CSV table of C-alpha atoms in Angstrom, one decimal:
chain,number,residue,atom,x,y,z
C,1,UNK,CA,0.0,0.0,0.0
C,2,UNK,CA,2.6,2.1,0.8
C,3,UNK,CA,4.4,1.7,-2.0
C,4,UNK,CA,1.6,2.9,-4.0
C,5,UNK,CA,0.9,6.1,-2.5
C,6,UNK,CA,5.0,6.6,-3.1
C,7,UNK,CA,4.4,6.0,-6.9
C,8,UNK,CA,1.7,8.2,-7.1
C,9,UNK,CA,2.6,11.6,-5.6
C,10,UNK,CA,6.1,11.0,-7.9
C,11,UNK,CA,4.6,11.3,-10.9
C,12,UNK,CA,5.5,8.2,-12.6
C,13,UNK,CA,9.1,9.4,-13.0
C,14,UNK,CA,10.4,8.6,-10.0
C,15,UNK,CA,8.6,5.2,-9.9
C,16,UNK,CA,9.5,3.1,-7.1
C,17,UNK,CA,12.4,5.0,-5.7
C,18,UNK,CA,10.3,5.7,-2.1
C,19,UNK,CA,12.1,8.6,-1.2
C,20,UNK,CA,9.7,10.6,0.8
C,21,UNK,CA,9.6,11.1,4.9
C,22,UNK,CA,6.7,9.0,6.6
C,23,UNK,CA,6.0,12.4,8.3
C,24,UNK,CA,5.4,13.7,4.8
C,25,UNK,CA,2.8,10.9,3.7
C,26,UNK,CA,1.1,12.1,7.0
C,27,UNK,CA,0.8,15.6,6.5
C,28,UNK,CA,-0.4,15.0,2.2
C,29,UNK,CA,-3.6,16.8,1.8
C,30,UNK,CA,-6.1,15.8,-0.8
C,31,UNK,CA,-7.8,19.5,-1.9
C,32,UNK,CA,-7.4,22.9,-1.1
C,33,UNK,CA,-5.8,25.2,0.6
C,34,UNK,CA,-2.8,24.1,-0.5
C,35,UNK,CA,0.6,25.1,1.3
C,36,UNK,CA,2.7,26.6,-1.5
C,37,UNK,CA,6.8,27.3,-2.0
C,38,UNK,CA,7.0,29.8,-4.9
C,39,UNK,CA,10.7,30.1,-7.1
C,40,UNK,CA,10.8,32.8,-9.0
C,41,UNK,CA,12.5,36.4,-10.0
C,42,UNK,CA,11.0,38.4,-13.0
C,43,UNK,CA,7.8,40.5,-13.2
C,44,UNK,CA,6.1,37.5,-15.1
C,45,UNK,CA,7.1,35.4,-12.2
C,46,UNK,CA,5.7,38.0,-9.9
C,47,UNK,CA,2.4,38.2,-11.9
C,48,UNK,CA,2.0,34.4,-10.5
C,49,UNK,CA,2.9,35.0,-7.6
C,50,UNK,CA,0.1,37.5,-7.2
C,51,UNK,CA,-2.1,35.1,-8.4
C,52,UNK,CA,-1.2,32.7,-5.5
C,53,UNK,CA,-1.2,35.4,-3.3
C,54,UNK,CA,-5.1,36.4,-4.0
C,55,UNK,CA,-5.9,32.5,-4.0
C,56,UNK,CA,-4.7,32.6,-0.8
C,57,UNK,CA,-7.5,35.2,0.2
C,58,UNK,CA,-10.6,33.9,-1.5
C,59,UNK,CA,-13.0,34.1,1.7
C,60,UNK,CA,-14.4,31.1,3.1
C,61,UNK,CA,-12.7,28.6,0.2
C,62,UNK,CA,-8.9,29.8,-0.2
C,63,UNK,CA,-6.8,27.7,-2.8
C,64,UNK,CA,-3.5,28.2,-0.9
C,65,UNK,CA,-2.7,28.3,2.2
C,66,UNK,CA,0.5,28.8,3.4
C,67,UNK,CA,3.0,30.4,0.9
C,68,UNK,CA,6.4,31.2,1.0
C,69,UNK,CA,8.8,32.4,-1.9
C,70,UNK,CA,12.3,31.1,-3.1
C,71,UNK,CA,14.0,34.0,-5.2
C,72,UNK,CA,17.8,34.8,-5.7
C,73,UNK,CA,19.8,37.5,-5.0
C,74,UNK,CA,19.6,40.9,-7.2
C,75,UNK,CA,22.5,43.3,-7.7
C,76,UNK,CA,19.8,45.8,-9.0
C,77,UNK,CA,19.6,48.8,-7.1
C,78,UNK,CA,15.9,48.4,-7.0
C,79,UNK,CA,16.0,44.8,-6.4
C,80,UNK,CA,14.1,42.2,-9.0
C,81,UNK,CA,9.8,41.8,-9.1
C,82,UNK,CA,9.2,38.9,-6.7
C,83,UNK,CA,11.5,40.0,-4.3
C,84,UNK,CA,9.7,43.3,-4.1
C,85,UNK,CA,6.2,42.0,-4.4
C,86,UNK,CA,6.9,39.4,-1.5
C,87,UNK,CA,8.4,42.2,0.8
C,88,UNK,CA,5.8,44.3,0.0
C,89,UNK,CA,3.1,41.9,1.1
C,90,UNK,CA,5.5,40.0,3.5
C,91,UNK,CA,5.4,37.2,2.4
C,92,UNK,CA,8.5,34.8,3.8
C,93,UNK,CA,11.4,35.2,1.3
C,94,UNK,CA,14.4,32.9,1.3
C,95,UNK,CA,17.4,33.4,-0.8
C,96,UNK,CA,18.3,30.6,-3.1
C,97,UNK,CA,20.3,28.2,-2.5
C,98,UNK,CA,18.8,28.4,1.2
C,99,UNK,CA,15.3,27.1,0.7
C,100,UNK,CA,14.3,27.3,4.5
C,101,UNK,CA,12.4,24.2,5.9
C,102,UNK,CA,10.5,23.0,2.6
C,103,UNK,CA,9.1,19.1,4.1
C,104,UNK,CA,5.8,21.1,5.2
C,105,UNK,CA,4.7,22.1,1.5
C,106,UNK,CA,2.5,20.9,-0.8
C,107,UNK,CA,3.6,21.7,-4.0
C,108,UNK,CA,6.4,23.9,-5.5
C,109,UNK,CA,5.7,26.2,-8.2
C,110,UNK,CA,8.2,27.7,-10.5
C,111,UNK,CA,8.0,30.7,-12.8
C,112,UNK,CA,11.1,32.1,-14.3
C,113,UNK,CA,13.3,31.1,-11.8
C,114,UNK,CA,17.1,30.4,-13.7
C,115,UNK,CA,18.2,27.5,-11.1
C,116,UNK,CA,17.6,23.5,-12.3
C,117,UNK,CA,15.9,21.7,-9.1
C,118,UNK,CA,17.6,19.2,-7.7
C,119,UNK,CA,15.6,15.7,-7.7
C,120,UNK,CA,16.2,15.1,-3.9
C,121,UNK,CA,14.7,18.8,-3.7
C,122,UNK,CA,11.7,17.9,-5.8
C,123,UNK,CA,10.5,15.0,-4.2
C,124,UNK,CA,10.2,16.4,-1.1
C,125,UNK,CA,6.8,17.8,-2.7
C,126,UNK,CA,3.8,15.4,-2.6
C,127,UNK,CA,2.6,17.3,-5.5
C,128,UNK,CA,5.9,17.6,-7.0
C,129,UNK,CA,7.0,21.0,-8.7
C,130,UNK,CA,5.0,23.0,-11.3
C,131,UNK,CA,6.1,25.1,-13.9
C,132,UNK,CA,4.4,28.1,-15.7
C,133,UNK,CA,5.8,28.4,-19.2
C,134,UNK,CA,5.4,31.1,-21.5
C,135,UNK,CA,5.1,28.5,-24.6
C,136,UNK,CA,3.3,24.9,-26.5
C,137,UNK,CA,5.9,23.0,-24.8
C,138,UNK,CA,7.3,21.2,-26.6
C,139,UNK,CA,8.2,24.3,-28.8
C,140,UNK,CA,10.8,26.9,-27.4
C,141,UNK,CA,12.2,25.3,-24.6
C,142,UNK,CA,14.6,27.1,-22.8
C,143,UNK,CA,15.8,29.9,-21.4
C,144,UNK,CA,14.2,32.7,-23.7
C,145,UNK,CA,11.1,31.1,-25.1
C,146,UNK,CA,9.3,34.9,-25.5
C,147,UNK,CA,12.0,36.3,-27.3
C,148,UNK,CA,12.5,33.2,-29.9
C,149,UNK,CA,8.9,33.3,-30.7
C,150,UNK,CA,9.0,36.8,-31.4
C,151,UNK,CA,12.1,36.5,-33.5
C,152,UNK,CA,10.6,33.8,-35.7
C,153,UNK,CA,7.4,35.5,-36.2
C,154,UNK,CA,5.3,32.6,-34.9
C,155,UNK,CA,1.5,33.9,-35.0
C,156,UNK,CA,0.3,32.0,-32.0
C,157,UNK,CA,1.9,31.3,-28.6
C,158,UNK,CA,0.9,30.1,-25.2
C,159,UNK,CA,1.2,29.0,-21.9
C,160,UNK,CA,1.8,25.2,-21.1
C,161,UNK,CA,1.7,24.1,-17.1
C,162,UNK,CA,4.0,21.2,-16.8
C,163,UNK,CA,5.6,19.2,-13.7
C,164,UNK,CA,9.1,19.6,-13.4
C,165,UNK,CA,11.9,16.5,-13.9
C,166,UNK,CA,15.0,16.6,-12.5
C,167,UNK,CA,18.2,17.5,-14.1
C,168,UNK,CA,16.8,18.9,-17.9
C,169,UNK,CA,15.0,22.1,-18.5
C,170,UNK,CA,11.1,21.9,-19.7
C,171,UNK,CA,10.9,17.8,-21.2
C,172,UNK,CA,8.1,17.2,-18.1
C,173,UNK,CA,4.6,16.6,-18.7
C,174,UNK,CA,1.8,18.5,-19.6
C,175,UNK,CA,-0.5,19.4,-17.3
C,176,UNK,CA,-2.9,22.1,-18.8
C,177,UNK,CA,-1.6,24.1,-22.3
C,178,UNK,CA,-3.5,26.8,-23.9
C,179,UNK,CA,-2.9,29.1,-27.2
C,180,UNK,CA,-2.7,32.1,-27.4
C,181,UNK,CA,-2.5,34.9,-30.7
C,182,UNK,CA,0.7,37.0,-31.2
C,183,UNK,CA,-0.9,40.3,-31.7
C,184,UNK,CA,0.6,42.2,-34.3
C,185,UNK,CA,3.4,44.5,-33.9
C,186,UNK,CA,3.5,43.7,-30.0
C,187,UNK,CA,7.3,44.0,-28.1
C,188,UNK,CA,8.7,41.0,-25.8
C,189,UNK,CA,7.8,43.3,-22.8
C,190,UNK,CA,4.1,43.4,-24.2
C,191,UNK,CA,3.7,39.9,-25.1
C,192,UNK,CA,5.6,38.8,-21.9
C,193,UNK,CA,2.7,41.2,-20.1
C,194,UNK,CA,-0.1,39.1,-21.7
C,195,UNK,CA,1.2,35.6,-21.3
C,196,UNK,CA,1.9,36.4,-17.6
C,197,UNK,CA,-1.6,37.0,-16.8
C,198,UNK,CA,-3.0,33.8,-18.9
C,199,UNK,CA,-0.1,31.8,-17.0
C,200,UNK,CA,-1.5,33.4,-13.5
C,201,UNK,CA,-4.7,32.0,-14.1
C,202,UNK,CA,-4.0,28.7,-15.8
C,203,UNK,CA,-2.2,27.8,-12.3
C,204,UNK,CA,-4.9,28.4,-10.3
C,205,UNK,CA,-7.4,26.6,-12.6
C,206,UNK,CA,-4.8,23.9,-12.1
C,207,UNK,CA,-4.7,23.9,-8.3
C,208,UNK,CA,-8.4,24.0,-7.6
C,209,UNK,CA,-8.4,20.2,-9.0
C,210,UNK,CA,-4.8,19.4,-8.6
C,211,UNK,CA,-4.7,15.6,-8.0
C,212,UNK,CA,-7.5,15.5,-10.7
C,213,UNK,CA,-5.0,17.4,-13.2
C,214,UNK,CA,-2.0,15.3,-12.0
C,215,UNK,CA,-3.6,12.3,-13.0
C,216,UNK,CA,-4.7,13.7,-16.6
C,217,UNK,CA,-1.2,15.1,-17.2
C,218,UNK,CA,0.3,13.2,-20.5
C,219,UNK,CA,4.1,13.0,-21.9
C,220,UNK,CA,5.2,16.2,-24.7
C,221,UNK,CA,5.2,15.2,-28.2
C,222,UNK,CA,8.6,14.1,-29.6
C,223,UNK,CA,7.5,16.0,-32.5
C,224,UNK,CA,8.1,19.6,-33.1
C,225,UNK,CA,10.7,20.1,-30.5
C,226,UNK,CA,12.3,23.6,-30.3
C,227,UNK,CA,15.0,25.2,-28.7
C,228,UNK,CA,15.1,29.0,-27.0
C,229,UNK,CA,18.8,29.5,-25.8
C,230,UNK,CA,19.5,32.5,-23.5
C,231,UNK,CA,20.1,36.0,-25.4
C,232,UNK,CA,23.7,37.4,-26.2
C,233,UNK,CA,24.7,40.7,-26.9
C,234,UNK,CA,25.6,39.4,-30.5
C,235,UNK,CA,22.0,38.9,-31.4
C,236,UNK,CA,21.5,42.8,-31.3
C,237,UNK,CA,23.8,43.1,-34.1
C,238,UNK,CA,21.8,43.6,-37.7
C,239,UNK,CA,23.3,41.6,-40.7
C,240,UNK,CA,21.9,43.8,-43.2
C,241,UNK,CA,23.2,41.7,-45.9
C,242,UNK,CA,21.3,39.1,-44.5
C,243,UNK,CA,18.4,40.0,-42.8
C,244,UNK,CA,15.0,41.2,-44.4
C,245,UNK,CA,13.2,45.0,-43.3
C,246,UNK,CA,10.5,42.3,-41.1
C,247,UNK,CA,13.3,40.4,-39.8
C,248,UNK,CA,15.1,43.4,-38.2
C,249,UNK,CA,11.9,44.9,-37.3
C,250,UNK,CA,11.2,41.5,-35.4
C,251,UNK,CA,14.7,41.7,-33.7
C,252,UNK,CA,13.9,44.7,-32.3
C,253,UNK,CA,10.9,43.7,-30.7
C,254,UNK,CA,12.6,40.9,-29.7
C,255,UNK,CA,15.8,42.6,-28.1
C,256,UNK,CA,14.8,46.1,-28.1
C,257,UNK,CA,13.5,46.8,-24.2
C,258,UNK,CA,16.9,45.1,-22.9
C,259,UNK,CA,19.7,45.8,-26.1
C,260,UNK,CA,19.4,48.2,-28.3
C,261,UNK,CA,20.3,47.1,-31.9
C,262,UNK,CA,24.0,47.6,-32.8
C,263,UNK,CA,25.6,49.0,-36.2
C,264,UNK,CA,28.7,50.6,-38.1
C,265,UNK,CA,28.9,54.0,-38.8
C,266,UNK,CA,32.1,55.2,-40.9
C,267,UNK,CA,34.0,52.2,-37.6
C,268,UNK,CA,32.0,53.6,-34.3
C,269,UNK,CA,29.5,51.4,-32.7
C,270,UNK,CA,26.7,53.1,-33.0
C,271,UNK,CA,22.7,52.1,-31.3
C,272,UNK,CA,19.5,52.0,-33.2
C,273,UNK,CA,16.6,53.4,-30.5
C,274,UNK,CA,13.1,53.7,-32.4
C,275,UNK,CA,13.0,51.4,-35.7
C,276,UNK,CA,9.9,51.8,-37.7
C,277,UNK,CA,8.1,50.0,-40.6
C,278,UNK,CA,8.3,52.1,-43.4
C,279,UNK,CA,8.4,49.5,-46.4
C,280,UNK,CA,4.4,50.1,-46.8
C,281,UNK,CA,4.2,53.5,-47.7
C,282,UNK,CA,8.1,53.9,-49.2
C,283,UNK,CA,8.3,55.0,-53.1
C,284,UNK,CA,9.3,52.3,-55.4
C,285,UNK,CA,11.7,54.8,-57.0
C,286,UNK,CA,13.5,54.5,-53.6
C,287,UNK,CA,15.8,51.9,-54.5
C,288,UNK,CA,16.0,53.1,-58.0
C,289,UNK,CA,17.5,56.4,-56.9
C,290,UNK,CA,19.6,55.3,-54.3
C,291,UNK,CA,20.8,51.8,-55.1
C,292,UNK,CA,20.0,48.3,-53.1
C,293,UNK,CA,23.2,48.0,-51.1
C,294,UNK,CA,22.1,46.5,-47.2
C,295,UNK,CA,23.1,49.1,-45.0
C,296,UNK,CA,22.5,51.8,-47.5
C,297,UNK,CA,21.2,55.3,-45.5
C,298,UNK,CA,18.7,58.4,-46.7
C,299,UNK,CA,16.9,61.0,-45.0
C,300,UNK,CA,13.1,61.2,-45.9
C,301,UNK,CA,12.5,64.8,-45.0
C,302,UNK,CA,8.8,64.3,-44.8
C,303,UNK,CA,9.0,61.4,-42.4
C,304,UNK,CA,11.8,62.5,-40.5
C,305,UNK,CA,13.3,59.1,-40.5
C,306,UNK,CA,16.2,57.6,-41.6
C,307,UNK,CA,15.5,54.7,-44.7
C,308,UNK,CA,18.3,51.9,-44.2
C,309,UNK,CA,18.3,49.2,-46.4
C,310,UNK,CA,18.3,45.8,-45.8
C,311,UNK,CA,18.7,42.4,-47.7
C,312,UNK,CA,15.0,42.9,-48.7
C,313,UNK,CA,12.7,45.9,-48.3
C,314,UNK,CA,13.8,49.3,-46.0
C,315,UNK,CA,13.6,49.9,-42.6
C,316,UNK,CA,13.1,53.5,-41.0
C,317,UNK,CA,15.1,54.7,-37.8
C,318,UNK,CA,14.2,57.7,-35.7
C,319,UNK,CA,16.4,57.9,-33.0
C,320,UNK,CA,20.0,56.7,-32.8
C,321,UNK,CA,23.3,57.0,-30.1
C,322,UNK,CA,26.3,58.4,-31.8
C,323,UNK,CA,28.6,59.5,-28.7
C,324,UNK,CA,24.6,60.7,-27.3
C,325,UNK,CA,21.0,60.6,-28.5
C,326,UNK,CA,20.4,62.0,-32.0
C,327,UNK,CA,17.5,62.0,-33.6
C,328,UNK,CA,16.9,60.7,-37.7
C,329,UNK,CA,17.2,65.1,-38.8
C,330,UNK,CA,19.8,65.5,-35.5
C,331,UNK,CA,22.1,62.4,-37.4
C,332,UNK,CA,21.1,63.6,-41.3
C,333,UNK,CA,22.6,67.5,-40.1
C,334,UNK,CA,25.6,66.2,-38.8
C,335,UNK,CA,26.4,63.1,-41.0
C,336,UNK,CA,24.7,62.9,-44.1
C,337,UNK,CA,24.2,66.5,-45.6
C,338,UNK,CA,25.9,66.8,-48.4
C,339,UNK,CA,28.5,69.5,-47.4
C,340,UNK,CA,29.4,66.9,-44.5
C,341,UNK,CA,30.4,63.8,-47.1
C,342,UNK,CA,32.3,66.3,-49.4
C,343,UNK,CA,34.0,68.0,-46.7
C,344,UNK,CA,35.3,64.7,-44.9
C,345,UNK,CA,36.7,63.2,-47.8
C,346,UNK,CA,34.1,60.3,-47.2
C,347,UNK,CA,35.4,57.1,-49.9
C,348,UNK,CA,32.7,55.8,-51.9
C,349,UNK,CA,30.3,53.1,-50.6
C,350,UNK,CA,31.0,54.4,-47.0
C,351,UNK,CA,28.3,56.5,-46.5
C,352,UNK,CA,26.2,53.5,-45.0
C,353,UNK,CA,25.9,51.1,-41.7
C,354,UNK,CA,28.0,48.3,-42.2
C,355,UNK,CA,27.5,45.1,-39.9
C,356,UNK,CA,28.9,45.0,-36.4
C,357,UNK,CA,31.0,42.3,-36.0
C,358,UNK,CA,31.2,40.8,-32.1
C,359,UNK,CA,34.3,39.7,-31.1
C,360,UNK,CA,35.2,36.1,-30.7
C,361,UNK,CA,35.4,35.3,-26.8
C,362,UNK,CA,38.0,33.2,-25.7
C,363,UNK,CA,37.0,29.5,-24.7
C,364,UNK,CA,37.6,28.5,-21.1
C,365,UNK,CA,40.4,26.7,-19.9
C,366,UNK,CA,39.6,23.1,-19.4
C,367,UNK,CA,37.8,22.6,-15.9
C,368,UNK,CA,36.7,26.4,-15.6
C,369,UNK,CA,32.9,26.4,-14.3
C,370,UNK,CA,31.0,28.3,-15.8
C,371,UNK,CA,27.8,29.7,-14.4
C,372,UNK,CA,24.8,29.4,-16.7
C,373,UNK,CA,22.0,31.6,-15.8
C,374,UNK,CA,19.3,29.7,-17.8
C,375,UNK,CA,15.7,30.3,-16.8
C,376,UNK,CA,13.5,26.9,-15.0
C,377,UNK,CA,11.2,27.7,-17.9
């Protein structure tokens, strides 16, 4: 009998190995309020863990019950979301890798965390651990799973509710998934905004019938599997000879609220601030006039924007940094006019951005850790 009570609260994955306390079987409750250790950092995190938080205070029928929160340390001035939110609301805060005294908890739940769990940690949940993850598991697991759906333009999203395995990012399975649309023209900070709050309350949907859910959960597809490794300051770098006016426009809405995008101007680094679609109304005698070089620069007075081109199609840029802020008529004044290009002896085919090239980082020494700061997505 008892065997079988082990086998059930793992999961399945963890069939047989009969590793939790006997004062743990005692204290297992079968339905809400649940007693709830939240890991998490961000401001999507934070948007679940004001979801737990308001479960906790639903009247006569609360969902949680206890609920504590695992975070790690910020070297932000202001700190990081859930460490503010559970201050705020004082709410018991433990700094990772201390965890406090977790054998009186139901269930974890993780949301953006960055820190793999270790098995011995996870079974000391009846429940096990849950994971809110801003995608259709299996697609864009990882670290970054917003920012690769933006860059690949995928149309629909979602949220997937999984239970966490030991020792690999998102492979657990399903609990509850749901779509959702990429509205058009949205940021990473906007879409992150929106899947947040669908996350929030797919959770608590989740824990209302928990062992109900738990025993409906099913294994990911091996099909369609999708990878979402953590951003690097190289991605902000535009290939114009390789990337299209929609690609560059996706990268930054991608990157653009952390990185700006980084370009070559006449060998100084310089950041594009407010990049605009201007391929729609843009005159087809553009390219005619001007030539279809990538990284090719005008001035449209009109617009006050500057037209760069790219592999395919023009993208506009109003605002730039150039030793400071300059905007598209500040940059044209001081760098394009013609009196600038004949008075600095500019050579031909120089007058444009050229691609930024990152330097190469030197590889590790054998047996250097290095510290991955991958998100428990």
């Amino acid at each position: 009998m008892r065997g079988r009570i082990l086998r059930a609260w793992q999961g399945g994955w963890s069939r047989g190995r009969g590793r939790a306390t006997v004062a743990g079987e005692a204290q297992r409750r079968e339905k809400p309020p649940w007693r709830v250790l939240f890991f998490g950092t961000d401001s999507f995190a934070a948007e679940t863990l004001g979801a737990l938080r308001a479960a906790r205070e639903l009247g006569p029928d609360p969902i949680v019950d206890r609920l504590e929160v695992v975070t790690l340390q910020s070297h932000l001035p202001k700190g990081h979301a859930v460490k503010n939110y559970a201050e705020q609301f004082r709410l018991p805060v433990h700094l990772w890798p201390d965890i406090g005294p977790c054998g009186h908890f139901d269930v974890g739940v993780v949301a953006s965390f960055g820190r793999l769990l270790s098995e011995d940690l996870i079974l000391k949940f009846p429940y096990g651990v849950l994971n809110v993850h801003p995608s259709c598991l299996p697609r864009w697991r990882g670290p970054a799973p917003i920012i690769h759906t933006m860059l690949h333009g995928d149309r629909v999203t979602g949220v997937t509710i999984m239970q966490i395995r030991p020792r690999r990012f998102d492979v657990g399975p399903i609990i509850k998934q749901e779509t959702f649309p990429v509205p058009a023209f949205c940021t990473v900070k906007e879409l992150e905004s929106l899947l947040s709050k669908l996350g929030a309350n797919m959770l608590i949907t989740v824990l209302q019938n928990l062992p109900e859910c738990l025993q409906n959960k099913k294994e990911q597809p091996k099909e369609g599997v999708t990878f979402a490794p953590k951003v690097t300051v190289s991605m902000s770098c535009v290939q114009w000879e390789e990337q299209t006016s929609e690609q560059v426009l996706r990268l930054h809405r991608a990157l653009g609220t952390m990185m700006p995008l980084q370009t070559l101007w006449m060998g100084t680094v310089i950041k594009l601030l407010d990049l605009v679609d201007v391929d729609t109304g843009l005159p087809d005698r553009l390219a005619t006039e001007h030539g279809t070089t990538p990284g090719s620069v005008i001035y449209h007075k009109q617009l006050q924007t500057l037209m760069v081109r790219c592999k395919e199609g023009w993208v506009g840029v109003k605002a730039l940094v150039l030793k400071k802020k300059l905007t598209a008529t500040d940059f044209y004044n001081g760098y394009l006019h013609p009196w600038f290009q004949q008075d600095s002896n500019m050579p031909p085919g120089e007058c444009r951005f050229h691609t930024l090239k990152p330097p190469v980082k030197k590889k590790k020494p054998e047996g250097t850790r290095l510290l991955v700061n991958n998100r428990q997505h």
